[in-house]
Amino acid sequence: MDLPEGLDWVRASPAGRAWLAALPTWLTECAERWSLRVGPPFRQAYASLALPAHLPDGTAAVLKLQYPDEESRHEADALTHWDGDAAIRLLAHDPGRRALLLERCQPGTPLHDLPPDRALDVVVGLLPRLWRPAGAPFTPLAQEAAGWIDRMPRAWERAGRPYERRLLDAALDLLTGLASSQGEQVLVNQDLHAGNILAADALTADALAADALAADALAADRGPWLAIDPKPLTGERAFSVVPMVRGPELGHSPAAVRHRLDRLSTELGLDRERVRGWTIGHTLAWSLADDTVFPEKIEVVRWLLDTD
């Protein structure tokens, strides 16, 4: 199978090699089960294998075979919970193979193709529609934060102390305080960056041809931008903007990060210091993955700790 280069990292572990070995069989079985015509994989893949597909009636879809990590375990549940409101719609799910059949966003333009402030306008309109009350089976943010607190010191030592101890101490303190003092719990997404929001204007095309008023209603309910690839938790709203604040897609500099922090906190009615604290804690927790260090995430933590 011609895998995207972004999936090369999975070859480094026995679990990853086992997943790669199973992919051709699972792909064939899913295509047969759902009567799909499947094309070559999308190249921009890092945590799953995603392929364009067509249903028997010609409907465009995406077949996604997830790498079996914990963060994406409940992606299908989150998409079912949102039921197509501000997020792509789940068409079918095979839990045993971690396979999802999804509607396809067309044209699928990523949000980061917009100028940064226009992209933030979209986020301000989209996020409140994703903040739905939720419980089981989603992992609580407090539980996930306890795992980060437990693992971060060991990961830091194992990686050769790739950043200053003060960053680790600050992140641990912030996570401990924030996790135990949260507000109302809603469905939040650990990975809602500007590459995981896509243009879906074509979803309104048929309605537009038939009835302009119907098209307006459909666009208001669903588009023109939809979230994809959720890594869901239940937690307070302030946590949900963390990936957008830290993500490099809309600019990677102290000024760009602080601007996103200020705009999103203010316009979404969030406590700026809680957003800042969650961004520091979560970003540092995600700055190490096995033997890989992500320097740009460590830079964001420094910038936010040294601000004000």
PDB file of C-alpha atoms in Angstrom:
ATOM      1  CA  MET A   1       0.000   0.000   0.000  1.00  0.00           C
ATOM      2  CA  ASP A   2       1.287   3.460  -0.917  1.00  0.00           C
ATOM      3  CA  LEU A   3       1.092   5.107   2.486  1.00  0.00           C
ATOM      4  CA  PRO A   4       1.326   8.873   3.021  1.00  0.00           C
ATOM      5  CA  GLU A   5       4.720   9.934   4.361  1.00  0.00           C
ATOM      6  CA  GLY A   6       3.044  11.405   7.433  1.00  0.00           C
ATOM      7  CA  LEU A   7       2.310   7.867   8.637  1.00  0.00           C
ATOM      8  CA  ASP A   8       5.947   6.727   8.546  1.00  0.00           C
ATOM      9  CA  TRP A   9       6.175   7.157  12.339  1.00  0.00           C
ATOM     10  CA  VAL A  10       3.920   4.151  12.948  1.00  0.00           C
ATOM     11  CA  ARG A  11       6.599   1.781  11.622  1.00  0.00           C
ATOM     12  CA  ALA A  12       8.710   2.435  14.739  1.00  0.00           C
ATOM     13  CA  SER A  13       6.577   0.357  17.127  1.00  0.00           C
ATOM     14  CA  PRO A  14       5.255  -3.234  17.126  1.00  0.00           C
ATOM     15  CA  ALA A  15       1.698  -1.908  17.478  1.00  0.00           C
ATOM     16  CA  GLY A  16       2.197   0.384  14.504  1.00  0.00           C
ATOM     17  CA  ARG A  17       3.614  -2.387  12.342  1.00  0.00           C
ATOM     18  CA  ALA A  18       0.712  -4.663  13.278  1.00  0.00           C
ATOM     19  CA  TRP A  19      -1.748  -1.935  12.278  1.00  0.00           C
ATOM     20  CA  LEU A  20       0.031  -1.426   8.951  1.00  0.00           C
ATOM     21  CA  ALA A  21      -0.062  -5.160   8.283  1.00  0.00           C
ATOM     22  CA  ALA A  22      -3.818  -5.280   8.877  1.00  0.00           C
ATOM     23  CA  LEU A  23      -4.672  -2.227   6.757  1.00  0.00           C
ATOM     24  CA  PRO A  24      -4.915  -3.887   3.317  1.00  0.00           C
ATOM     25  CA  THR A  25      -7.328  -6.538   4.620  1.00  0.00           C
ATOM     26  CA  TRP A  26      -9.433  -4.027   6.552  1.00  0.00           C
ATOM     27  CA  LEU A  27      -9.564  -1.700   3.570  1.00  0.00           C
ATOM     28  CA  THR A  28     -10.819  -4.473   1.322  1.00  0.00           C
ATOM     29  CA  GLU A  29     -13.367  -5.655   3.884  1.00  0.00           C
ATOM     30  CA  CYS A  30     -14.735  -2.151   4.521  1.00  0.00           C
ATOM     31  CA  ALA A  31     -14.992  -1.408   0.816  1.00  0.00           C
ATOM     32  CA  GLU A  32     -16.956  -4.635   0.320  1.00  0.00           C
ATOM     33  CA  ARG A  33     -19.150  -4.106   3.401  1.00  0.00           C
ATOM     34  CA  TRP A  34     -20.217  -0.615   2.325  1.00  0.00           C
ATOM     35  CA  SER A  35     -20.017  -1.198  -1.458  1.00  0.00           C
ATOM     36  CA  LEU A  36     -17.459   1.559  -1.931  1.00  0.00           C
ATOM     37  CA  ARG A  37     -15.339   2.641  -4.861  1.00  0.00           C
ATOM     38  CA  VAL A  38     -12.134   3.800  -3.179  1.00  0.00           C
ATOM     39  CA  GLY A  39      -9.384   6.055  -4.524  1.00  0.00           C
ATOM     40  CA  PRO A  40      -5.733   6.564  -3.490  1.00  0.00           C
ATOM     41  CA  PRO A  41      -5.142   7.804   0.088  1.00  0.00           C
ATOM     42  CA  PHE A  42      -5.180  11.493   0.892  1.00  0.00           C
ATOM     43  CA  ARG A  43      -1.534  12.505   1.306  1.00  0.00           C
ATOM     44  CA  GLN A  44      -2.014  14.862   4.273  1.00  0.00           C
ATOM     45  CA  ALA A  45      -2.402  12.076   6.837  1.00  0.00           C
ATOM     46  CA  TYR A  46      -0.672  11.817  10.209  1.00  0.00           C
ATOM     47  CA  ALA A  47      -2.847   9.716  12.529  1.00  0.00           C
ATOM     48  CA  SER A  48      -5.068   7.646  10.236  1.00  0.00           C
ATOM     49  CA  LEU A  49      -5.406   6.382   6.687  1.00  0.00           C
ATOM     50  CA  ALA A  50      -8.101   8.339   4.844  1.00  0.00           C
ATOM     51  CA  LEU A  51      -9.231   7.625   1.308  1.00  0.00           C
ATOM     52  CA  PRO A  52     -11.787   9.246  -1.015  1.00  0.00           C
ATOM     53  CA  ALA A  53     -14.702   6.937  -1.676  1.00  0.00           C
ATOM     54  CA  HIS A  54     -18.007   6.857  -3.505  1.00  0.00           C
ATOM     55  CA  LEU A  55     -21.171   5.098  -2.377  1.00  0.00           C
ATOM     56  CA  PRO A  56     -23.197   3.054  -4.892  1.00  0.00           C
ATOM     57  CA  ASP A  57     -25.461   6.047  -5.559  1.00  0.00           C
ATOM     58  CA  GLY A  58     -22.432   8.236  -6.375  1.00  0.00           C
ATOM     59  CA  THR A  59     -22.357  10.109  -3.067  1.00  0.00           C
ATOM     60  CA  ALA A  60     -18.845  11.321  -2.252  1.00  0.00           C
ATOM     61  CA  ALA A  61     -17.520  10.034   1.065  1.00  0.00           C
ATOM     62  CA  VAL A  62     -14.305   9.402   2.976  1.00  0.00           C
ATOM     63  CA  LEU A  63     -13.215   6.037   4.358  1.00  0.00           C
ATOM     64  CA  LYS A  64     -11.043   6.535   7.418  1.00  0.00           C
ATOM     65  CA  LEU A  65      -9.070   3.769   9.140  1.00  0.00           C
ATOM     66  CA  GLN A  66      -7.853   5.115  12.470  1.00  0.00           C
ATOM     67  CA  TYR A  67      -4.561   4.333  14.100  1.00  0.00           C
ATOM     68  CA  PRO A  68      -5.699   2.830  17.458  1.00  0.00           C
ATOM     69  CA  ASP A  69      -4.674   5.686  19.754  1.00  0.00           C
ATOM     70  CA  GLU A  70      -6.698   6.695  22.793  1.00  0.00           C
ATOM     71  CA  GLU A  71      -7.306  10.332  21.814  1.00  0.00           C
ATOM     72  CA  SER A  72      -9.403   9.395  18.765  1.00  0.00           C
ATOM     73  CA  ARG A  73     -11.188   6.394  20.318  1.00  0.00           C
ATOM     74  CA  HIS A  74     -14.497   8.253  20.616  1.00  0.00           C
ATOM     75  CA  GLU A  75     -14.372  10.203  17.354  1.00  0.00           C
ATOM     76  CA  ALA A  76     -17.417   8.354  16.023  1.00  0.00           C
ATOM     77  CA  ASP A  77     -19.326   9.054  19.245  1.00  0.00           C
ATOM     78  CA  ALA A  78     -18.554  12.768  18.992  1.00  0.00           C
ATOM     79  CA  LEU A  79     -19.674  12.948  15.373  1.00  0.00           C
ATOM     80  CA  THR A  80     -22.878  11.101  16.289  1.00  0.00           C
ATOM     81  CA  HIS A  81     -23.443  13.550  19.160  1.00  0.00           C
ATOM     82  CA  TRP A  82     -23.085  16.569  16.869  1.00  0.00           C
ATOM     83  CA  ASP A  83     -25.186  14.868  14.164  1.00  0.00           C
ATOM     84  CA  GLY A  84     -23.850  17.042  11.373  1.00  0.00           C
ATOM     85  CA  ASP A  85     -24.252  20.385  13.153  1.00  0.00           C
ATOM     86  CA  ALA A  86     -20.968  22.279  12.599  1.00  0.00           C
ATOM     87  CA  ALA A  87     -19.150  18.967  11.995  1.00  0.00           C
ATOM     88  CA  ILE A  88     -18.995  16.373   9.260  1.00  0.00           C
ATOM     89  CA  ARG A  89     -21.618  13.652   9.418  1.00  0.00           C
ATOM     90  CA  LEU A  90     -20.809  10.036  10.277  1.00  0.00           C
ATOM     91  CA  LEU A  91     -22.368   7.710   7.694  1.00  0.00           C
ATOM     92  CA  ALA A  92     -21.275   4.352   9.137  1.00  0.00           C
ATOM     93  CA  HIS A  93     -18.882   2.941  11.722  1.00  0.00           C
ATOM     94  CA  ASP A  94     -17.035  -0.350  12.203  1.00  0.00           C
ATOM     95  CA  PRO A  95     -15.629  -0.246  15.768  1.00  0.00           C
ATOM     96  CA  GLY A  96     -13.641  -3.471  15.436  1.00  0.00           C
ATOM     97  CA  ARG A  97     -11.573  -2.108  12.571  1.00  0.00           C
ATOM     98  CA  ARG A  98     -11.667   1.491  13.859  1.00  0.00           C
ATOM     99  CA  ALA A  99     -13.179   2.358  10.467  1.00  0.00           C
ATOM    100  CA  LEU A 100     -15.371   5.395   9.842  1.00  0.00           C
ATOM    101  CA  LEU A 101     -17.342   6.201   6.719  1.00  0.00           C
ATOM    102  CA  LEU A 102     -17.755   9.977   6.597  1.00  0.00           C
ATOM    103  CA  GLU A 103     -19.391  12.503   4.359  1.00  0.00           C
ATOM    104  CA  ARG A 104     -16.845  14.349   2.244  1.00  0.00           C
ATOM    105  CA  CYS A 105     -16.355  18.093   2.596  1.00  0.00           C
ATOM    106  CA  GLN A 106     -16.248  19.689  -0.824  1.00  0.00           C
ATOM    107  CA  PRO A 107     -14.279  21.680  -1.819  1.00  0.00           C
ATOM    108  CA  GLY A 108     -12.552  20.812   1.471  1.00  0.00           C
ATOM    109  CA  THR A 109     -10.473  23.988   1.651  1.00  0.00           C
ATOM    110  CA  PRO A 110      -8.768  24.192   5.079  1.00  0.00           C
ATOM    111  CA  LEU A 111      -9.562  27.158   7.300  1.00  0.00           C
ATOM    112  CA  HIS A 112      -5.931  28.281   7.333  1.00  0.00           C
ATOM    113  CA  ASP A 113      -6.277  29.293   3.674  1.00  0.00           C
ATOM    114  CA  LEU A 114      -8.233  32.329   4.916  1.00  0.00           C
ATOM    115  CA  PRO A 115      -6.489  35.429   6.282  1.00  0.00           C
ATOM    116  CA  PRO A 116      -5.932  34.842  10.034  1.00  0.00           C
ATOM    117  CA  ASP A 117      -8.579  37.229  11.328  1.00  0.00           C
ATOM    118  CA  ARG A 118     -11.206  35.959   8.924  1.00  0.00           C
ATOM    119  CA  ALA A 119     -10.365  32.438  10.081  1.00  0.00           C
ATOM    120  CA  LEU A 120     -10.869  33.491  13.699  1.00  0.00           C
ATOM    121  CA  ASP A 121     -14.274  34.923  12.733  1.00  0.00           C
ATOM    122  CA  VAL A 122     -15.226  31.425  11.566  1.00  0.00           C
ATOM    123  CA  VAL A 123     -13.996  29.841  14.813  1.00  0.00           C
ATOM    124  CA  VAL A 124     -15.999  32.297  16.920  1.00  0.00           C
ATOM    125  CA  GLY A 125     -19.140  31.324  15.036  1.00  0.00           C
ATOM    126  CA  LEU A 126     -18.445  27.587  14.961  1.00  0.00           C
ATOM    127  CA  LEU A 127     -17.308  26.702  18.476  1.00  0.00           C
ATOM    128  CA  PRO A 128     -20.500  27.526  20.407  1.00  0.00           C
ATOM    129  CA  ARG A 129     -22.391  25.086  18.175  1.00  0.00           C
ATOM    130  CA  LEU A 130     -19.995  22.303  19.204  1.00  0.00           C
ATOM    131  CA  TRP A 131     -20.328  23.011  22.946  1.00  0.00           C
ATOM    132  CA  ARG A 132     -22.983  20.436  23.740  1.00  0.00           C
ATOM    133  CA  PRO A 133     -23.550  18.830  27.140  1.00  0.00           C
ATOM    134  CA  ALA A 134     -22.089  15.325  27.145  1.00  0.00           C
ATOM    135  CA  GLY A 135     -21.107  12.525  29.501  1.00  0.00           C
ATOM    136  CA  ALA A 136     -20.194   8.883  28.883  1.00  0.00           C
ATOM    137  CA  PRO A 137     -18.445   7.481  26.913  1.00  0.00           C
ATOM    138  CA  PHE A 138     -16.253  10.573  26.631  1.00  0.00           C
ATOM    139  CA  THR A 139     -13.222  10.892  28.919  1.00  0.00           C
ATOM    140  CA  PRO A 140     -13.446  13.829  31.354  1.00  0.00           C
ATOM    141  CA  LEU A 141     -10.812  16.525  30.893  1.00  0.00           C
ATOM    142  CA  ALA A 142      -9.920  16.249  34.594  1.00  0.00           C
ATOM    143  CA  GLN A 143      -9.074  12.567  34.134  1.00  0.00           C
ATOM    144  CA  GLU A 144      -7.032  13.268  31.022  1.00  0.00           C
ATOM    145  CA  ALA A 145      -5.171  16.090  32.786  1.00  0.00           C
ATOM    146  CA  ALA A 146      -4.294  13.737  35.648  1.00  0.00           C
ATOM    147  CA  GLY A 147      -2.652  11.474  33.078  1.00  0.00           C
ATOM    148  CA  TRP A 148      -0.630  14.352  31.641  1.00  0.00           C
ATOM    149  CA  ILE A 149       0.499  15.378  35.120  1.00  0.00           C
ATOM    150  CA  ASP A 150       1.600  11.821  35.853  1.00  0.00           C
ATOM    151  CA  ARG A 151       3.425  11.233  32.558  1.00  0.00           C
ATOM    152  CA  MET A 152       5.052  14.592  31.841  1.00  0.00           C
ATOM    153  CA  PRO A 153       7.979  14.419  34.324  1.00  0.00           C
ATOM    154  CA  ARG A 154       8.943  10.922  33.160  1.00  0.00           C
ATOM    155  CA  ALA A 155       8.638  11.876  29.494  1.00  0.00           C
ATOM    156  CA  TRP A 156      10.785  14.964  30.114  1.00  0.00           C
ATOM    157  CA  GLU A 157      13.532  12.894  31.743  1.00  0.00           C
ATOM    158  CA  ARG A 158      13.353  10.171  29.088  1.00  0.00           C
ATOM    159  CA  ALA A 159      13.697  12.751  26.293  1.00  0.00           C
ATOM    160  CA  GLY A 160      16.839  14.218  27.879  1.00  0.00           C
ATOM    161  CA  ARG A 161      15.219  17.275  29.491  1.00  0.00           C
ATOM    162  CA  PRO A 162      14.586  19.070  26.174  1.00  0.00           C
ATOM    163  CA  TYR A 163      13.257  22.242  27.833  1.00  0.00           C
ATOM    164  CA  GLU A 164      13.744  24.176  31.052  1.00  0.00           C
ATOM    165  CA  ARG A 165      12.483  22.755  34.343  1.00  0.00           C
ATOM    166  CA  ARG A 166      10.551  25.984  34.946  1.00  0.00           C
ATOM    167  CA  LEU A 167       8.265  25.174  32.010  1.00  0.00           C
ATOM    168  CA  LEU A 168       7.480  21.740  33.404  1.00  0.00           C
ATOM    169  CA  ASP A 169       6.828  23.054  36.916  1.00  0.00           C
ATOM    170  CA  ALA A 170       4.576  25.827  35.635  1.00  0.00           C
ATOM    171  CA  ALA A 171       2.559  23.449  33.429  1.00  0.00           C
ATOM    172  CA  LEU A 172       2.085  20.934  36.249  1.00  0.00           C
ATOM    173  CA  ASP A 173       0.916  23.649  38.657  1.00  0.00           C
ATOM    174  CA  LEU A 174      -1.502  25.106  36.127  1.00  0.00           C
ATOM    175  CA  LEU A 175      -2.991  21.748  35.148  1.00  0.00           C
ATOM    176  CA  THR A 176      -3.493  20.770  38.780  1.00  0.00           C
ATOM    177  CA  GLY A 177      -5.367  23.968  39.594  1.00  0.00           C
ATOM    178  CA  LEU A 178      -7.409  24.156  36.410  1.00  0.00           C
ATOM    179  CA  ALA A 179      -8.555  20.534  36.376  1.00  0.00           C
ATOM    180  CA  SER A 180     -10.146  20.824  39.821  1.00  0.00           C
ATOM    181  CA  SER A 181     -11.881  24.181  39.281  1.00  0.00           C
ATOM    182  CA  GLN A 182     -13.646  23.832  35.939  1.00  0.00           C
ATOM    183  CA  GLY A 183     -16.930  25.325  34.879  1.00  0.00           C
ATOM    184  CA  GLU A 184     -19.795  23.616  33.071  1.00  0.00           C
ATOM    185  CA  GLN A 185     -18.782  20.447  31.234  1.00  0.00           C
ATOM    186  CA  VAL A 186     -19.425  20.258  27.486  1.00  0.00           C
ATOM    187  CA  LEU A 187     -18.039  18.294  24.570  1.00  0.00           C
ATOM    188  CA  VAL A 188     -14.610  19.739  23.672  1.00  0.00           C
ATOM    189  CA  ASN A 189     -12.051  18.805  21.054  1.00  0.00           C
ATOM    190  CA  GLN A 190      -8.334  18.475  21.811  1.00  0.00           C
ATOM    191  CA  ASP A 191      -7.363  18.935  18.171  1.00  0.00           C
ATOM    192  CA  LEU A 192      -9.557  21.659  16.643  1.00  0.00           C
ATOM    193  CA  HIS A 193      -6.810  23.543  14.826  1.00  0.00           C
ATOM    194  CA  ALA A 194      -7.183  25.448  11.564  1.00  0.00           C
ATOM    195  CA  GLY A 195      -6.365  22.375   9.473  1.00  0.00           C
ATOM    196  CA  ASN A 196      -9.281  20.468  10.984  1.00  0.00           C
ATOM    197  CA  ILE A 197     -11.988  22.868   9.835  1.00  0.00           C
ATOM    198  CA  LEU A 198     -12.870  22.519   6.157  1.00  0.00           C
ATOM    199  CA  ALA A 199     -15.022  24.416   3.682  1.00  0.00           C
ATOM    200  CA  ALA A 200     -18.200  22.559   2.795  1.00  0.00           C
ATOM    201  CA  ASP A 201     -19.946  24.946   0.437  1.00  0.00           C
ATOM    202  CA  ALA A 202     -20.861  22.131  -1.948  1.00  0.00           C
ATOM    203  CA  LEU A 203     -23.096  20.621   0.729  1.00  0.00           C
ATOM    204  CA  THR A 204     -25.543  23.455   0.013  1.00  0.00           C
ATOM    205  CA  ALA A 205     -25.359  23.250  -3.777  1.00  0.00           C
ATOM    206  CA  ASP A 206     -28.360  20.992  -4.350  1.00  0.00           C
ATOM    207  CA  ALA A 207     -30.524  23.010  -1.991  1.00  0.00           C
ATOM    208  CA  LEU A 208     -29.406  26.225  -3.657  1.00  0.00           C
ATOM    209  CA  ALA A 209     -30.478  24.927  -7.034  1.00  0.00           C
ATOM    210  CA  ALA A 210     -33.895  23.991  -5.671  1.00  0.00           C
ATOM    211  CA  ASP A 211     -34.725  26.732  -3.196  1.00  0.00           C
ATOM    212  CA  ALA A 212     -32.643  29.711  -2.070  1.00  0.00           C
ATOM    213  CA  LEU A 213     -34.392  29.885   1.305  1.00  0.00           C
ATOM    214  CA  ALA A 214     -33.770  26.195   1.933  1.00  0.00           C
ATOM    215  CA  ALA A 215     -30.125  26.680   1.021  1.00  0.00           C
ATOM    216  CA  ASP A 216     -29.791  29.556   3.477  1.00  0.00           C
ATOM    217  CA  ALA A 217     -31.274  27.406   6.241  1.00  0.00           C
ATOM    218  CA  LEU A 218     -28.981  24.489   5.432  1.00  0.00           C
ATOM    219  CA  ALA A 219     -25.896  26.723   5.378  1.00  0.00           C
ATOM    220  CA  ALA A 220     -26.857  28.228   8.724  1.00  0.00           C
ATOM    221  CA  ASP A 221     -27.314  24.771  10.244  1.00  0.00           C
ATOM    222  CA  ARG A 222     -24.273  23.055   8.773  1.00  0.00           C
ATOM    223  CA  GLY A 223     -21.830  25.222   6.873  1.00  0.00           C
ATOM    224  CA  PRO A 224     -20.055  26.714   5.194  1.00  0.00           C
ATOM    225  CA  TRP A 225     -17.299  25.378   7.507  1.00  0.00           C
ATOM    226  CA  LEU A 226     -17.318  22.004   9.288  1.00  0.00           C
ATOM    227  CA  ALA A 227     -15.050  20.419  11.915  1.00  0.00           C
ATOM    228  CA  ILE A 228     -13.321  17.116  11.160  1.00  0.00           C
ATOM    229  CA  ASP A 229     -11.120  14.628  13.044  1.00  0.00           C
ATOM    230  CA  PRO A 230     -12.249  15.322  16.626  1.00  0.00           C
ATOM    231  CA  LYS A 231     -10.307  14.049  19.630  1.00  0.00           C
ATOM    232  CA  PRO A 232     -13.141  14.532  22.116  1.00  0.00           C
ATOM    233  CA  LEU A 233     -13.263  15.031  25.871  1.00  0.00           C
ATOM    234  CA  THR A 234     -15.805  16.518  28.252  1.00  0.00           C
ATOM    235  CA  GLY A 235     -14.478  19.659  29.863  1.00  0.00           C
ATOM    236  CA  GLU A 236     -14.974  23.380  30.308  1.00  0.00           C
ATOM    237  CA  ARG A 237     -15.321  25.693  27.318  1.00  0.00           C
ATOM    238  CA  ALA A 238     -12.017  27.480  28.000  1.00  0.00           C
ATOM    239  CA  PHE A 239     -10.121  24.332  27.036  1.00  0.00           C
ATOM    240  CA  SER A 240     -11.711  24.070  23.593  1.00  0.00           C
ATOM    241  CA  VAL A 241      -9.769  26.977  22.041  1.00  0.00           C
ATOM    242  CA  VAL A 242      -6.336  25.648  23.062  1.00  0.00           C
ATOM    243  CA  PRO A 243      -5.474  24.005  19.685  1.00  0.00           C
ATOM    244  CA  MET A 244      -6.417  27.174  17.826  1.00  0.00           C
ATOM    245  CA  VAL A 245      -4.377  29.411  20.136  1.00  0.00           C
ATOM    246  CA  ARG A 246      -1.217  27.332  19.848  1.00  0.00           C
ATOM    247  CA  GLY A 247      -1.537  26.016  16.289  1.00  0.00           C
ATOM    248  CA  PRO A 248       0.982  27.364  13.758  1.00  0.00           C
ATOM    249  CA  GLU A 249      -1.519  27.281  10.896  1.00  0.00           C
ATOM    250  CA  LEU A 250      -2.604  30.903  11.479  1.00  0.00           C
ATOM    251  CA  GLY A 251       0.870  32.192  12.275  1.00  0.00           C
ATOM    252  CA  HIS A 252       3.665  31.086  14.575  1.00  0.00           C
ATOM    253  CA  SER A 253       5.047  34.029  16.527  1.00  0.00           C
ATOM    254  CA  PRO A 254       4.575  35.522  20.014  1.00  0.00           C
ATOM    255  CA  ALA A 255       2.323  38.238  18.579  1.00  0.00           C
ATOM    256  CA  ALA A 256       0.173  35.786  16.580  1.00  0.00           C
ATOM    257  CA  VAL A 257      -0.314  33.420  19.528  1.00  0.00           C
ATOM    258  CA  ARG A 258      -1.228  36.239  21.928  1.00  0.00           C
ATOM    259  CA  HIS A 259      -3.575  37.776  19.373  1.00  0.00           C
ATOM    260  CA  ARG A 260      -5.484  34.499  19.034  1.00  0.00           C
ATOM    261  CA  LEU A 261      -5.566  34.129  22.817  1.00  0.00           C
ATOM    262  CA  ASP A 262      -7.001  37.623  23.241  1.00  0.00           C
ATOM    263  CA  ARG A 263      -9.537  37.496  20.406  1.00  0.00           C
ATOM    264  CA  LEU A 264     -10.931  34.059  21.136  1.00  0.00           C
ATOM    265  CA  SER A 265     -11.129  34.636  24.878  1.00  0.00           C
ATOM    266  CA  THR A 266     -12.867  37.992  24.494  1.00  0.00           C
ATOM    267  CA  GLU A 267     -15.285  37.175  21.690  1.00  0.00           C
ATOM    268  CA  LEU A 268     -16.300  33.778  23.080  1.00  0.00           C
ATOM    269  CA  GLY A 269     -16.720  35.128  26.621  1.00  0.00           C
ATOM    270  CA  LEU A 270     -13.984  32.912  28.094  1.00  0.00           C
ATOM    271  CA  ASP A 271     -11.679  33.578  31.040  1.00  0.00           C
ATOM    272  CA  ARG A 272      -8.400  34.586  29.373  1.00  0.00           C
ATOM    273  CA  GLU A 273      -6.202  33.274  32.181  1.00  0.00           C
ATOM    274  CA  ARG A 274      -7.881  29.884  32.132  1.00  0.00           C
ATOM    275  CA  VAL A 275      -7.441  29.675  28.342  1.00  0.00           C
ATOM    276  CA  ARG A 276      -3.788  30.704  28.763  1.00  0.00           C
ATOM    277  CA  GLY A 277      -3.245  28.136  31.529  1.00  0.00           C
ATOM    278  CA  TRP A 278      -4.864  25.282  29.619  1.00  0.00           C
ATOM    279  CA  THR A 279      -2.823  26.204  26.537  1.00  0.00           C
ATOM    280  CA  ILE A 280       0.434  26.080  28.499  1.00  0.00           C
ATOM    281  CA  GLY A 281      -0.416  22.767  30.173  1.00  0.00           C
ATOM    282  CA  HIS A 282      -1.851  20.918  27.188  1.00  0.00           C
ATOM    283  CA  THR A 283       0.730  22.213  24.734  1.00  0.00           C
ATOM    284  CA  LEU A 284       3.635  21.106  26.909  1.00  0.00           C
ATOM    285  CA  ALA A 285       1.970  17.719  27.457  1.00  0.00           C
ATOM    286  CA  TRP A 286       1.774  17.295  23.666  1.00  0.00           C
ATOM    287  CA  SER A 287       5.309  18.616  23.030  1.00  0.00           C
ATOM    288  CA  LEU A 288       6.788  15.119  23.459  1.00  0.00           C
ATOM    289  CA  ALA A 289       5.655  11.924  21.760  1.00  0.00           C
ATOM    290  CA  ASP A 290       7.826   8.901  22.474  1.00  0.00           C
ATOM    291  CA  ASP A 291      11.250   9.991  21.171  1.00  0.00           C
ATOM    292  CA  THR A 292       9.957  12.967  19.194  1.00  0.00           C
ATOM    293  CA  VAL A 293      10.241  16.535  20.466  1.00  0.00           C
ATOM    294  CA  PHE A 294       8.082  19.291  18.931  1.00  0.00           C
ATOM    295  CA  PRO A 295      10.078  22.526  19.411  1.00  0.00           C
ATOM    296  CA  GLU A 296       7.321  24.793  18.088  1.00  0.00           C
ATOM    297  CA  LYS A 297       5.024  23.694  20.915  1.00  0.00           C
ATOM    298  CA  ILE A 298       7.730  24.404  23.486  1.00  0.00           C
ATOM    299  CA  GLU A 299       8.127  27.881  21.951  1.00  0.00           C
ATOM    300  CA  VAL A 300       4.424  28.571  22.451  1.00  0.00           C
ATOM    301  CA  VAL A 301       4.708  27.625  26.129  1.00  0.00           C
ATOM    302  CA  ARG A 302       7.639  30.000  26.587  1.00  0.00           C
ATOM    303  CA  TRP A 303       5.813  32.819  24.861  1.00  0.00           C
ATOM    304  CA  LEU A 304       2.718  32.424  27.013  1.00  0.00           C
ATOM    305  CA  LEU A 305       4.640  32.047  30.266  1.00  0.00           C
ATOM    306  CA  ASP A 306       6.695  35.132  29.519  1.00  0.00           C
ATOM    307  CA  THR A 307       3.737  37.272  28.495  1.00  0.00           C
ATOM    308  CA  ASP A 308       2.110  39.982  30.605  1.00  0.00           C
TER     309      ASP A 308
END
